[in-house]
XYZ file of C-alpha atoms in Angstrom:
708
model
C -20.174 -25.088 16.743
C -23.341 -26.590 15.206
C -25.367 -23.894 17.172
C -26.513 -20.555 15.557
C -24.644 -17.732 16.869
C -27.935 -16.437 18.696
C -28.585 -19.605 20.317
C -24.858 -19.557 21.603
C -25.355 -16.115 23.609
C -26.171 -18.037 26.642
C -25.582 -15.759 29.792
C -25.132 -15.580 33.200
C -23.928 -13.389 35.951
C -21.869 -13.858 39.669
C -21.273 -11.387 42.206
C -17.960 -10.020 42.377
C -17.255 -7.991 45.401
C -19.836 -5.384 45.873
C -20.226 -5.083 41.848
C -21.809 -6.931 39.008
C -19.401 -9.152 37.058
C -21.333 -10.097 33.771
C -20.318 -12.778 31.528
C -21.334 -13.159 28.256
C -21.461 -15.728 25.095
C -21.691 -18.891 27.381
C -22.029 -22.128 25.803
C -24.593 -24.427 27.796
C -22.416 -27.681 27.511
C -19.410 -25.666 29.499
C -21.314 -24.291 32.141
C -20.862 -25.854 35.786
C -22.252 -24.713 38.945
C -21.014 -21.477 40.500
C -18.497 -20.932 37.364
C -18.877 -18.634 34.631
C -17.679 -19.720 31.306
C -17.418 -16.875 28.575
C -15.355 -16.929 25.371
C -15.166 -13.212 24.906
C -15.456 -10.417 27.368
C -16.742 -9.261 30.912
C -18.208 -6.135 31.948
C -17.824 -5.285 35.557
C -19.803 -2.514 37.493
C -18.131 -1.485 41.036
C -20.130 -0.046 43.668
C -18.340 3.255 43.204
C -20.157 3.267 39.407
C -16.862 2.386 37.680
C -17.565 0.376 34.833
C -14.587 -1.919 33.567
C -14.415 -3.775 30.194
C -12.139 -6.950 30.622
C -11.045 -7.061 26.991
C -10.089 -10.382 25.602
C -7.999 -8.958 22.851
C -4.505 -7.387 23.020
C -4.119 -3.359 22.614
C -1.222 -3.411 20.044
C -2.249 0.019 18.319
C -5.441 -1.399 16.476
C -7.489 0.555 19.075
C -9.670 -2.227 20.910
C -9.174 -0.448 24.058
C -11.552 2.165 22.533
C -13.729 0.152 20.170
C -14.709 -2.637 22.638
C -15.564 -0.004 24.998
C -17.755 2.064 22.687
C -19.910 -1.363 21.915
C -20.420 -1.579 25.860
C -21.311 2.056 26.379
C -23.591 2.094 23.931
C -26.030 -0.360 25.233
C -25.381 0.796 28.726
C -26.232 4.302 28.164
C -23.064 5.751 29.518
C -20.570 8.169 28.729
C -17.643 6.180 26.862
C -15.001 8.014 29.192
C -16.506 6.465 31.999
C -15.776 2.535 30.700
C -12.198 1.604 31.884
C -10.367 -1.293 30.192
C -8.289 -4.300 31.556
C -6.737 -6.910 29.647
C -8.226 -10.618 30.557
C -6.025 -13.285 32.286
C -5.562 -16.502 30.094
C -8.501 -18.423 29.734
C -9.681 -19.663 26.434
C -12.799 -21.094 27.572
C -13.916 -17.719 28.681
C -12.073 -15.411 26.350
C -11.008 -17.380 23.257
C -11.461 -16.290 19.549
C -14.171 -18.231 17.827
C -13.120 -16.626 14.356
C -9.722 -17.999 14.799
C -10.884 -21.408 16.056
C -11.113 -20.613 19.662
C -7.381 -19.776 21.032
C -7.371 -16.637 22.956
C -5.118 -14.827 20.229
C -5.601 -11.549 18.895
C -4.907 -11.265 15.134
C -6.808 -11.784 11.502
C -8.399 -8.555 12.008
C -10.952 -10.141 14.015
C -11.450 -8.035 17.246
C -14.545 -5.890 16.062
C -15.854 -8.582 13.923
C -15.979 -10.977 17.215
C -17.227 -8.382 19.614
C -19.738 -6.475 17.374
C -22.945 -8.362 18.393
C -21.775 -10.113 21.404
C -20.644 -6.948 23.470
C -23.752 -4.995 22.517
C -25.639 -7.872 23.753
C -23.690 -7.926 27.177
C -23.950 -4.322 27.535
C -27.858 -4.675 27.099
C -28.360 -7.733 29.694
C -26.583 -5.754 32.171
C -28.651 -2.556 31.326
C -31.946 -4.682 31.631
C -30.758 -6.166 34.743
C -30.117 -3.142 36.450
C -33.369 -1.902 35.491
C -35.124 -4.856 37.071
C -32.801 -4.380 40.212
C -34.172 -0.714 40.554
C -37.739 -1.749 39.825
C -37.806 -4.476 42.637
C -36.240 -1.919 44.953
C -38.770 0.973 44.215
C -41.552 -1.726 43.769
C -42.538 0.180 40.302
C -43.166 -1.142 36.862
C -39.807 -1.577 35.061
C -41.354 -0.371 31.828
C -41.687 3.221 33.639
C -37.927 3.285 34.279
C -35.050 4.283 31.835
C -31.180 3.772 31.806
C -29.094 7.041 31.434
C -25.769 8.198 31.891
C -24.875 5.637 34.739
C -28.237 5.877 36.503
C -31.689 4.150 36.253
C -34.074 6.937 36.174
C -37.770 6.635 37.778
C -40.688 9.127 38.367
C -40.712 12.305 40.052
C -36.800 12.539 39.725
C -35.879 9.119 41.447
C -32.650 7.616 40.230
C -30.093 5.423 41.397
C -26.487 4.857 40.164
C -25.340 1.584 38.590
C -22.989 0.786 41.145
C -25.622 1.082 43.925
C -27.777 -1.479 41.982
C -25.032 -3.930 40.857
C -25.242 -6.380 43.871
C -28.693 -6.624 43.587
C -28.735 -6.980 39.619
C -25.992 -9.624 39.949
C -28.370 -11.925 41.870
C -30.927 -11.865 38.910
C -31.479 -14.273 36.065
C -29.770 -12.955 33.225
C -32.309 -12.114 30.421
C -31.827 -14.416 27.302
C -33.678 -11.583 24.704
C -32.822 -8.515 25.166
C -33.322 -5.570 22.563
C -30.263 -4.027 21.422
C -30.242 -0.632 19.797
C -31.063 -0.326 15.889
C -27.879 1.460 14.312
C -29.817 4.385 13.364
C -30.068 5.229 17.169
C -26.637 4.995 17.884
C -25.146 7.849 19.723
C -21.259 6.229 20.165
C -20.776 3.659 17.886
C -20.155 4.887 14.461
C -18.809 8.345 15.619
C -15.232 9.637 15.182
C -13.925 9.142 18.750
C -10.661 10.219 20.099
C -8.894 6.999 21.611
C -8.936 6.358 25.179
C -5.651 5.309 25.527
C -3.714 8.102 24.095
C -3.576 10.362 27.240
C -1.762 7.704 29.048
C 0.402 6.982 26.013
C 1.463 10.548 26.127
C 1.993 11.303 29.657
C 3.954 7.877 30.008
C 1.620 6.184 32.421
C 0.666 3.585 29.941
C 2.929 0.426 30.569
C 4.471 -1.544 27.583
C 6.408 -5.010 28.520
C 9.677 -2.821 28.295
C 8.366 -0.438 31.107
C 7.929 -3.234 33.642
C 9.511 -3.055 36.996
C 9.107 -5.372 40.003
C 11.012 -5.204 43.356
C 14.306 -6.939 43.078
C 14.159 -7.283 39.482
C 17.469 -8.260 37.450
C 18.018 -8.008 33.754
C 18.895 -10.615 31.176
C 20.407 -10.529 27.639
C 20.715 -13.522 25.605
C 23.196 -14.610 22.887
C 21.508 -17.029 20.372
C 23.228 -18.942 17.539
C 23.548 -16.690 14.800
C 21.888 -19.783 12.590
C 18.125 -19.890 13.538
C 17.646 -23.089 15.492
C 21.421 -23.970 16.060
C 22.150 -24.977 19.664
C 25.124 -24.516 22.400
C 28.092 -27.089 22.014
C 30.132 -25.367 24.501
C 30.971 -22.004 26.094
C 33.572 -19.701 28.073
C 31.826 -17.202 30.607
C 34.816 -16.577 32.497
C 35.368 -13.133 30.874
C 31.756 -12.414 31.111
C 31.364 -13.322 35.052
C 34.193 -10.745 35.645
C 32.634 -7.786 34.523
C 31.088 -5.162 36.598
C 27.315 -5.836 37.867
C 26.910 -9.757 36.269
C 24.937 -11.898 38.483
C 24.846 -15.203 36.716
C 25.148 -16.740 33.266
C 22.440 -19.317 32.259
C 22.327 -21.689 29.638
C 19.065 -22.243 28.350
C 17.813 -24.604 25.358
C 18.018 -21.166 22.907
C 21.131 -19.731 23.868
C 23.286 -18.276 26.881
C 21.814 -15.789 29.217
C 23.736 -13.109 31.075
C 22.125 -11.833 34.010
C 23.330 -8.518 35.573
C 21.663 -5.459 37.485
C 21.126 -3.462 34.447
C 20.447 -4.630 30.776
C 23.546 -2.609 29.462
C 25.538 -4.467 31.798
C 23.989 -7.901 30.756
C 24.396 -7.127 27.368
C 27.731 -5.661 27.425
C 28.895 -8.781 29.275
C 26.920 -11.256 26.767
C 29.230 -9.953 23.925
C 32.171 -11.187 25.980
C 31.014 -14.699 26.067
C 32.671 -17.468 23.794
C 30.274 -19.606 22.467
C 31.137 -22.848 20.433
C 27.949 -23.297 18.414
C 26.036 -26.746 16.394
C 24.616 -24.466 13.818
C 22.555 -27.461 12.539
C 20.871 -27.813 8.870
C 20.185 -24.203 8.640
C 23.518 -23.144 8.025
C 23.236 -24.106 4.608
C 20.070 -21.603 4.026
C 20.196 -18.789 1.821
C 17.077 -17.315 0.439
C 17.970 -17.686 -3.417
C 18.428 -21.527 -3.148
C 15.010 -21.368 -0.958
C 13.073 -19.409 -3.622
C 14.522 -21.770 -6.284
C 13.407 -24.985 -3.807
C 9.778 -23.179 -3.898
C 10.126 -23.009 -7.794
C 10.790 -26.593 -8.214
C 7.864 -27.521 -5.845
C 5.715 -25.625 -7.786
C 6.010 -28.328 -10.435
C 6.586 -31.181 -8.603
C 4.847 -30.835 -5.506
C 1.516 -32.145 -4.552
C -1.211 -29.469 -5.203
C -4.050 -28.935 -2.713
C -7.365 -27.780 -4.686
C -8.731 -24.851 -3.614
C -11.171 -23.866 -6.259
C -12.010 -25.232 -9.842
C -14.572 -24.549 -12.384
C -14.494 -25.893 -16.013
C -11.469 -27.417 -17.531
C -9.262 -24.058 -17.834
C -6.193 -26.380 -18.947
C -7.935 -27.222 -21.854
C -8.893 -23.696 -22.663
C -5.633 -22.784 -22.401
C -4.081 -25.291 -24.643
C -6.525 -24.598 -27.155
C -6.237 -20.767 -27.156
C -4.283 -18.730 -29.502
C -3.567 -16.089 -26.780
C -2.120 -17.228 -23.632
C -0.269 -15.117 -21.106
C 1.925 -16.665 -18.558
C 3.790 -15.189 -15.237
C 5.474 -15.989 -12.260
C 5.478 -13.685 -9.468
C 8.045 -13.926 -6.392
C 7.485 -12.588 -2.890
C 10.378 -12.212 -0.536
C 11.165 -12.899 3.012
C 10.224 -10.126 5.704
C 10.697 -9.352 9.316
C 8.023 -8.160 11.328
C 10.134 -5.589 13.342
C 7.699 -3.928 15.696
C 8.900 -0.759 17.301
C 9.241 -2.324 20.706
C 11.606 -5.392 20.510
C 10.875 -8.751 21.818
C 10.807 -8.677 25.801
C 9.310 -10.123 28.868
C 9.119 -10.099 32.718
C 9.277 -13.336 34.343
C 9.219 -13.934 38.146
C 9.545 -17.769 39.517
C 9.125 -18.107 43.273
C 7.404 -20.828 45.216
C 6.349 -23.272 42.507
C 4.796 -20.536 40.782
C 5.566 -18.226 37.535
C 4.345 -14.682 37.118
C 4.586 -13.493 33.609
C 4.177 -9.732 32.678
C 4.748 -8.403 29.063
C 3.389 -8.306 25.577
C 1.735 -10.998 23.766
C -1.038 -11.528 21.396
C -1.783 -15.114 22.511
C -2.310 -15.441 26.317
C -3.544 -19.035 26.642
C -0.613 -20.354 24.462
C 1.751 -18.234 26.751
C 0.733 -19.780 29.991
C 0.205 -23.550 28.914
C 3.576 -23.560 26.992
C 5.660 -21.807 29.755
C 4.104 -24.292 31.947
C 5.466 -27.057 29.906
C 8.600 -25.731 29.443
C 9.708 -25.111 32.971
C 7.516 -28.000 34.561
C 4.838 -26.409 36.412
C 1.005 -27.095 36.038
C -1.044 -24.599 34.018
C -2.449 -23.086 36.968
C 0.668 -22.316 38.324
C 1.331 -19.850 35.615
C -0.033 -16.334 35.745
C 0.168 -13.932 32.411
C -0.369 -10.440 32.792
C -0.590 -8.607 29.443
C 0.691 -4.998 28.918
C 0.450 -2.631 25.860
C 2.058 -4.081 22.697
C 4.473 -1.934 21.155
C 3.451 -3.173 17.842
C 2.641 -6.852 17.031
C 2.042 -7.612 13.342
C 1.927 -11.139 14.441
C 5.394 -11.396 15.735
C 3.712 -11.518 19.195
C 1.594 -14.761 18.425
C 4.991 -16.570 18.979
C 5.985 -16.872 22.502
C 9.673 -18.194 22.187
C 11.196 -15.084 24.163
C 8.442 -15.514 26.768
C 9.628 -19.093 27.354
C 13.359 -17.928 27.454
C 12.447 -15.188 30.170
C 10.829 -17.950 32.258
C 13.532 -20.473 31.844
C 16.031 -17.706 33.081
C 14.044 -16.706 36.080
C 13.778 -20.204 37.351
C 17.321 -20.532 37.002
C 18.222 -17.569 39.141
C 15.317 -17.448 41.405
C 14.494 -13.542 40.657
C 12.610 -11.692 38.775
C 14.092 -11.190 35.224
C 13.103 -8.888 32.487
C 14.629 -10.084 29.311
C 15.132 -7.643 26.454
C 16.258 -8.454 23.039
C 18.270 -5.829 21.176
C 16.909 -4.648 17.726
C 19.684 -6.915 16.208
C 18.608 -9.816 18.095
C 14.768 -9.221 16.973
C 15.756 -8.759 13.368
C 17.901 -11.660 13.098
C 15.720 -14.126 15.030
C 12.373 -13.266 13.897
C 9.418 -15.499 12.503
C 9.417 -14.419 9.022
C 6.873 -13.478 6.424
C 7.473 -16.803 4.060
C 8.533 -16.536 0.141
C 5.767 -17.316 -1.912
C 6.135 -18.413 -5.746
C 2.896 -17.661 -7.984
C 2.717 -19.168 -11.251
C -0.253 -17.948 -13.359
C -1.887 -18.333 -16.984
C -4.829 -17.259 -18.661
C -6.436 -17.409 -22.144
C -7.724 -14.329 -23.661
C -10.878 -14.365 -26.100
C -11.482 -11.999 -28.839
C -12.954 -9.532 -26.896
C -9.729 -9.437 -24.457
C -11.461 -10.733 -21.368
C -10.042 -14.025 -19.797
C -11.630 -17.363 -20.771
C -9.564 -19.338 -18.326
C -7.296 -18.947 -15.830
C -5.013 -20.956 -13.715
C -3.388 -19.911 -10.240
C -0.783 -21.807 -7.936
C 0.669 -20.523 -4.946
C 3.956 -22.376 -3.400
C 5.055 -21.345 -0.292
C 5.451 -22.226 3.332
C 2.396 -23.108 5.947
C 2.721 -21.158 8.785
C -0.486 -22.846 10.279
C 1.201 -26.435 9.827
C 4.045 -24.911 12.328
C 2.053 -23.103 14.809
C -1.142 -25.201 15.284
C 0.144 -28.498 13.429
C -2.075 -28.465 10.481
C -1.159 -31.651 8.394
C 0.418 -31.352 5.232
C -2.338 -32.341 3.207
C -4.948 -30.412 4.327
C -5.618 -26.759 2.921
C -4.342 -23.827 5.034
C -6.944 -21.291 5.005
C -4.074 -18.457 5.919
C -2.475 -19.382 2.825
C -5.335 -18.913 0.567
C -6.817 -15.299 1.556
C -7.373 -13.206 -1.546
C -6.396 -16.185 -3.921
C -9.539 -16.543 -5.791
C -9.946 -12.980 -6.924
C -13.346 -11.288 -7.527
C -13.108 -11.358 -11.314
C -15.732 -13.159 -13.509
C -13.743 -16.066 -15.529
C -15.757 -19.289 -17.043
C -13.185 -21.372 -16.547
C -10.525 -21.492 -13.635
C -8.432 -23.534 -11.175
C -6.673 -22.491 -7.903
C -4.521 -24.732 -6.056
C -1.496 -24.642 -3.704
C 1.293 -26.287 -3.004
C 2.929 -26.520 0.643
C 6.671 -26.389 0.522
C 9.241 -26.066 3.885
C 11.958 -24.006 2.655
C 13.610 -24.715 5.819
C 13.443 -21.385 7.648
C 10.820 -20.693 10.591
C 8.112 -18.403 9.487
C 5.346 -16.495 10.831
C 2.050 -14.793 10.481
C 2.844 -11.539 9.094
C 0.340 -8.447 8.776
C -2.076 -9.417 6.522
C -0.837 -12.853 6.048
C -1.555 -14.253 2.883
C -3.663 -11.555 1.368
C -0.116 -9.790 0.337
C 1.326 -12.486 -1.390
C -2.041 -13.595 -3.310
C -3.242 -9.811 -4.284
C 0.422 -8.916 -5.589
C 0.223 -12.020 -7.925
C -3.685 -11.853 -8.667
C -4.030 -7.940 -9.351
C -0.424 -7.666 -11.107
C -1.686 -10.329 -13.474
C -4.937 -8.901 -14.451
C -3.289 -5.702 -15.353
C -0.912 -7.775 -17.446
C -4.220 -9.282 -18.982
C -5.485 -5.715 -19.737
C -2.213 -4.628 -21.165
C -2.159 -7.506 -23.435
C -5.788 -6.754 -24.456
C -5.138 -3.413 -25.268
C -7.376 -2.088 -22.539
C -7.456 0.326 -19.647
C -6.606 -1.547 -16.313
C -9.631 0.004 -14.417
C -12.036 -0.748 -17.191
C -10.904 -3.976 -17.830
C -11.317 -4.756 -14.154
C -15.101 -3.281 -13.853
C -15.857 -5.467 -17.106
C -15.207 -8.432 -15.200
C -17.125 -7.658 -12.136
C -20.570 -8.090 -13.102
C -22.961 -9.110 -9.801
C -20.066 -7.709 -7.848
C -21.506 -4.534 -6.366
C -19.152 -3.909 -3.403
C -16.012 -4.705 -5.578
C -17.188 -2.409 -8.300
C -18.252 0.635 -5.981
C -14.958 0.543 -4.389
C -13.078 0.343 -7.409
C -15.071 3.223 -8.856
C -14.675 5.462 -5.831
C -11.018 4.710 -5.705
C -10.604 5.696 -9.259
C -12.978 8.591 -9.310
C -11.333 10.148 -6.116
C -7.738 9.734 -7.883
C -8.823 11.097 -10.742
C -7.980 7.912 -13.183
C -7.809 9.243 -16.626
C -6.963 12.567 -15.963
C -3.521 14.280 -16.682
C -0.864 13.645 -14.540
C 2.681 15.915 -14.013
C 5.413 14.460 -16.500
C 6.993 11.507 -15.074
C 3.826 10.523 -13.031
C 1.752 7.316 -13.259
C -0.937 5.754 -11.417
C -1.666 2.036 -10.783
C -4.616 0.278 -9.502
C -5.604 -2.622 -7.233
C -8.696 -4.528 -5.850
C -9.289 -7.002 -3.105
C -11.491 -8.391 -0.387
C -10.150 -9.226 2.930
C -11.425 -9.901 6.399
C -15.065 -9.002 4.766
C -13.521 -5.671 3.937
C -13.572 -4.435 0.126
C -10.999 -1.984 -0.891
C -9.437 -0.758 -3.941
C -6.182 1.363 -4.136
C -4.494 3.846 -6.681
C -1.132 4.298 -6.355
C 0.610 7.718 -7.924
C 4.068 7.286 -8.395
C 7.408 8.683 -10.076
C 10.913 7.718 -10.158
C 13.382 9.581 -8.043
C 17.239 8.788 -8.377
C 16.120 5.407 -9.925
C 13.796 4.590 -7.017
C 10.212 4.727 -6.788
C 8.637 7.617 -5.384
C 4.997 7.030 -4.115
C 3.219 10.492 -4.210
C -0.307 9.389 -3.473
C -2.339 6.334 -2.193
C -6.073 6.606 -2.796
C -7.917 4.288 -0.889
C -11.465 3.316 -0.897
C -12.970 0.873 1.905
C -16.243 -0.903 2.486
C -15.879 -2.369 5.913
C -19.385 -2.573 6.547
C -20.290 -0.886 9.870
C -17.732 0.696 11.736
C -17.208 1.307 15.229
C -14.702 4.351 15.045
C -14.162 5.986 11.724
C -11.132 7.800 13.268
C -9.220 4.629 13.934
C -10.523 3.030 10.850
C -8.769 5.814 8.974
C -5.503 5.498 11.099
C -5.097 1.805 10.497
C -5.345 2.332 6.752
C -2.868 4.947 7.025
C -0.534 2.844 8.933
C -0.982 -0.245 6.525
C 0.054 1.621 3.684
C 3.170 2.680 5.014
C 3.616 -0.912 6.162
C 2.876 -2.034 2.690
C 4.797 0.363 0.968
C 8.120 -0.703 2.925
C 7.552 -4.019 2.071
C 6.835 -3.212 -1.499
C 9.745 -0.923 -2.245
C 12.537 -1.642 0.169
C 12.659 -4.581 2.653
C 13.943 -7.792 2.024
C 15.472 -10.509 4.634
C 18.283 -12.479 2.976
C 20.584 -15.363 4.230
C 24.450 -16.221 4.018
C 25.322 -19.363 5.425
C 22.110 -19.505 7.229
C 22.619 -16.255 8.960
C 20.343 -13.408 8.238
C 22.153 -10.656 6.930
C 20.142 -7.497 8.198
C 20.570 -6.412 11.352
C 18.635 -2.945 11.902
C 16.904 -0.482 9.720
C 19.726 0.767 8.030
C 19.865 -2.755 6.007
C 16.050 -3.073 6.484
C 14.448 0.538 6.048
C 11.068 1.427 6.883
C 9.369 4.177 5.366
C 10.098 7.770 6.650
C 8.337 10.915 7.032
C 10.119 12.685 3.932
C 8.926 9.105 1.972
C 5.513 9.134 2.978
C 2.878 9.523 0.513
C -0.409 11.256 1.040
C -2.994 8.805 1.796
C -6.652 9.895 0.573
C -9.385 7.669 1.974
C -13.026 7.139 0.965
C -15.042 5.271 3.662
C -18.382 3.663 2.287
C -21.296 3.939 4.530
C -22.616 0.588 4.749
C -25.294 -1.436 6.954
C -23.280 -4.555 6.046
C -21.531 -6.586 9.226
C -18.363 -5.139 10.281
C -15.470 -5.953 8.435
C -11.541 -6.057 9.500
C -9.598 -3.079 9.039
C -6.135 -3.722 10.832
C -4.286 -5.391 7.870
C -6.198 -5.586 4.573
C -4.528 -2.237 2.961
C -1.395 -3.446 3.643
C -1.751 -6.123 0.891
C -2.905 -3.977 -1.976
C 0.098 -1.259 -1.863
C 2.567 -3.567 -3.868
C 0.313 -4.609 -6.976
C -0.826 -0.687 -7.051
C 2.820 0.196 -7.049
C 3.947 -2.408 -9.531
C 0.750 -1.742 -11.834
C 1.945 2.122 -12.003
C 5.814 1.169 -12.490
C 4.770 -0.780 -15.402
C 2.512 1.830 -16.903
C 5.347 4.454 -16.166
C 8.416 2.448 -17.216
C 7.374 -0.268 -19.216
C 8.820 -2.730 -17.066
C 7.028 -5.278 -15.198
C 8.603 -6.048 -11.908
C 7.283 -9.694 -10.891
C 9.583 -10.000 -7.857
C 9.528 -8.271 -4.504
C 10.798 -5.684 -3.456
C 10.808 -3.370 -6.296
C 14.138 -1.400 -5.405
C 16.057 1.038 -7.755
C 18.501 -2.154 -8.316
C 15.580 -4.511 -9.480
C 14.129 -1.708 -11.648
C 17.690 -0.883 -13.052
C 18.107 -4.459 -13.941
C 14.491 -5.310 -15.230
């Protein structure tokens, strides 16, 4: 796009039933007679005065079913509780995410950042059209009318509900220039608000994918090759077919499915299958060899430049004090609470899909291709997601459900077990970081080099060419610190295992390396890690502010109980500036995190209550990956099958999370992911202070600490 954001906000409206359906953000080039093309969201006001936001983003716990309606309700002057939410059907032209390049995809902490202005403008446009409709009906000057609580109000107590005016308003031209509220006048946005979806989740009315039922629905369990990418050579299903409730056994490209009248029966029969697999090249994989391959590629691969200032190699070569380090990050599973599942119903040449997905238009188009249908003959209905974290961007399990349904001609709910989910993920990639820095007489870095070697998820998902820099590998790669000469680059290397976007994506990889390394520089300089960082943040006020807030709130420099230590880390991610201080001790040789102090400046906030919840969630997510979790392989087989081998943070292990939120007038930043990335370096830095041991490879388990 070459037009400005404001110019892009062209608008139109159409009559939908007896209500007003308001489309927002219509690019002129996409408009056609009688058609509204909007890449973001819709507002529907029905004649019963019900206001519905058609959300372009999936709800997977991050709170968009509350934050998005807050933006609309603010400008419509209505009670937030009167705004209902429905998820949008697939249509990237209407509901695409411009911050991610256009697909109808939920991820990258983009929902509020994308909707902040356009939803407010959309709400204001609807409000002004309703006022004009009332003015025309009453034959009065529109300037004498106001909007309040779902009504247009006039002189002498005259009023009409939004619903009664909606049909007339829909016939009016959409005003291109409308006044939106000054943030100082907000009554909804920025206020702590209880989530709108909580009651339905508590009373069981909320529908997750695993809750879906359809008339005549049957259930499927799928046996996939234990080596990801392997294929069926032959199989014997005679025993499985003889078991109670079994209706069919179906071979699809990803394996052999058993269809039965209950999932338990399908899964039990699936275990009775005898399958001969062609395991393919993946059978030779193990995580140690994969990491060695990355290490070798770091030296021999072709680097893709990211940023270069001066001649850091020459400065380092001439320096008398040089610090070098290598950092390694492990494979990780997403492991959302709700394992992969989807319901598909093939009938009369059409496919109906219902379930949890982060990427609606890809689900529609790729399923159409997989089962030989036209795109318009595939519908996708998105339920609540029982966690996503990037895993539900991929749609392998949706394709599987569709293929099975087409084979049996019935509505089929495919449900993966936890073991299926953990052993057939798209894993967070491993990473090798090689770092070097020269220190001057004052201890400050005079030069630094940074190289990340890892797999490109974007290359797999979007076909990004190998020589092109992957922006989702370079997040937080260039830290905030002022260093006179520096070189940052990336080497892409395919380690052989399928990888996917994982909560905070490459922020977690790069922040671990950068923030561990700057602590090592502070130690080499004989300086306090907090003061050292502050000395490198001239002209970086937002960074310096959150760093100071976190340090002050955590009591940096004050005495701690015997056997405790603190570590600090700093990063910008998704336009959010954040610092964390972790307070730790060792308990039976393992890290015990007592407290994590977080200072976050994410610009203007829609719902501070959800902001705090997302930070708390991210800290727990990051703590598990920092101290306990790793995916390993033997003969291509993932060795972790459930949470006894891939532990998550339990309540007894959860630290206090103390949060400071900066009141800011800057544009909104994302908050669903950044805090995840800072936990590992903050904990690693605390561990180094406590024990003198610098762990440069994740996870920081008791065994790793003992071996260091």
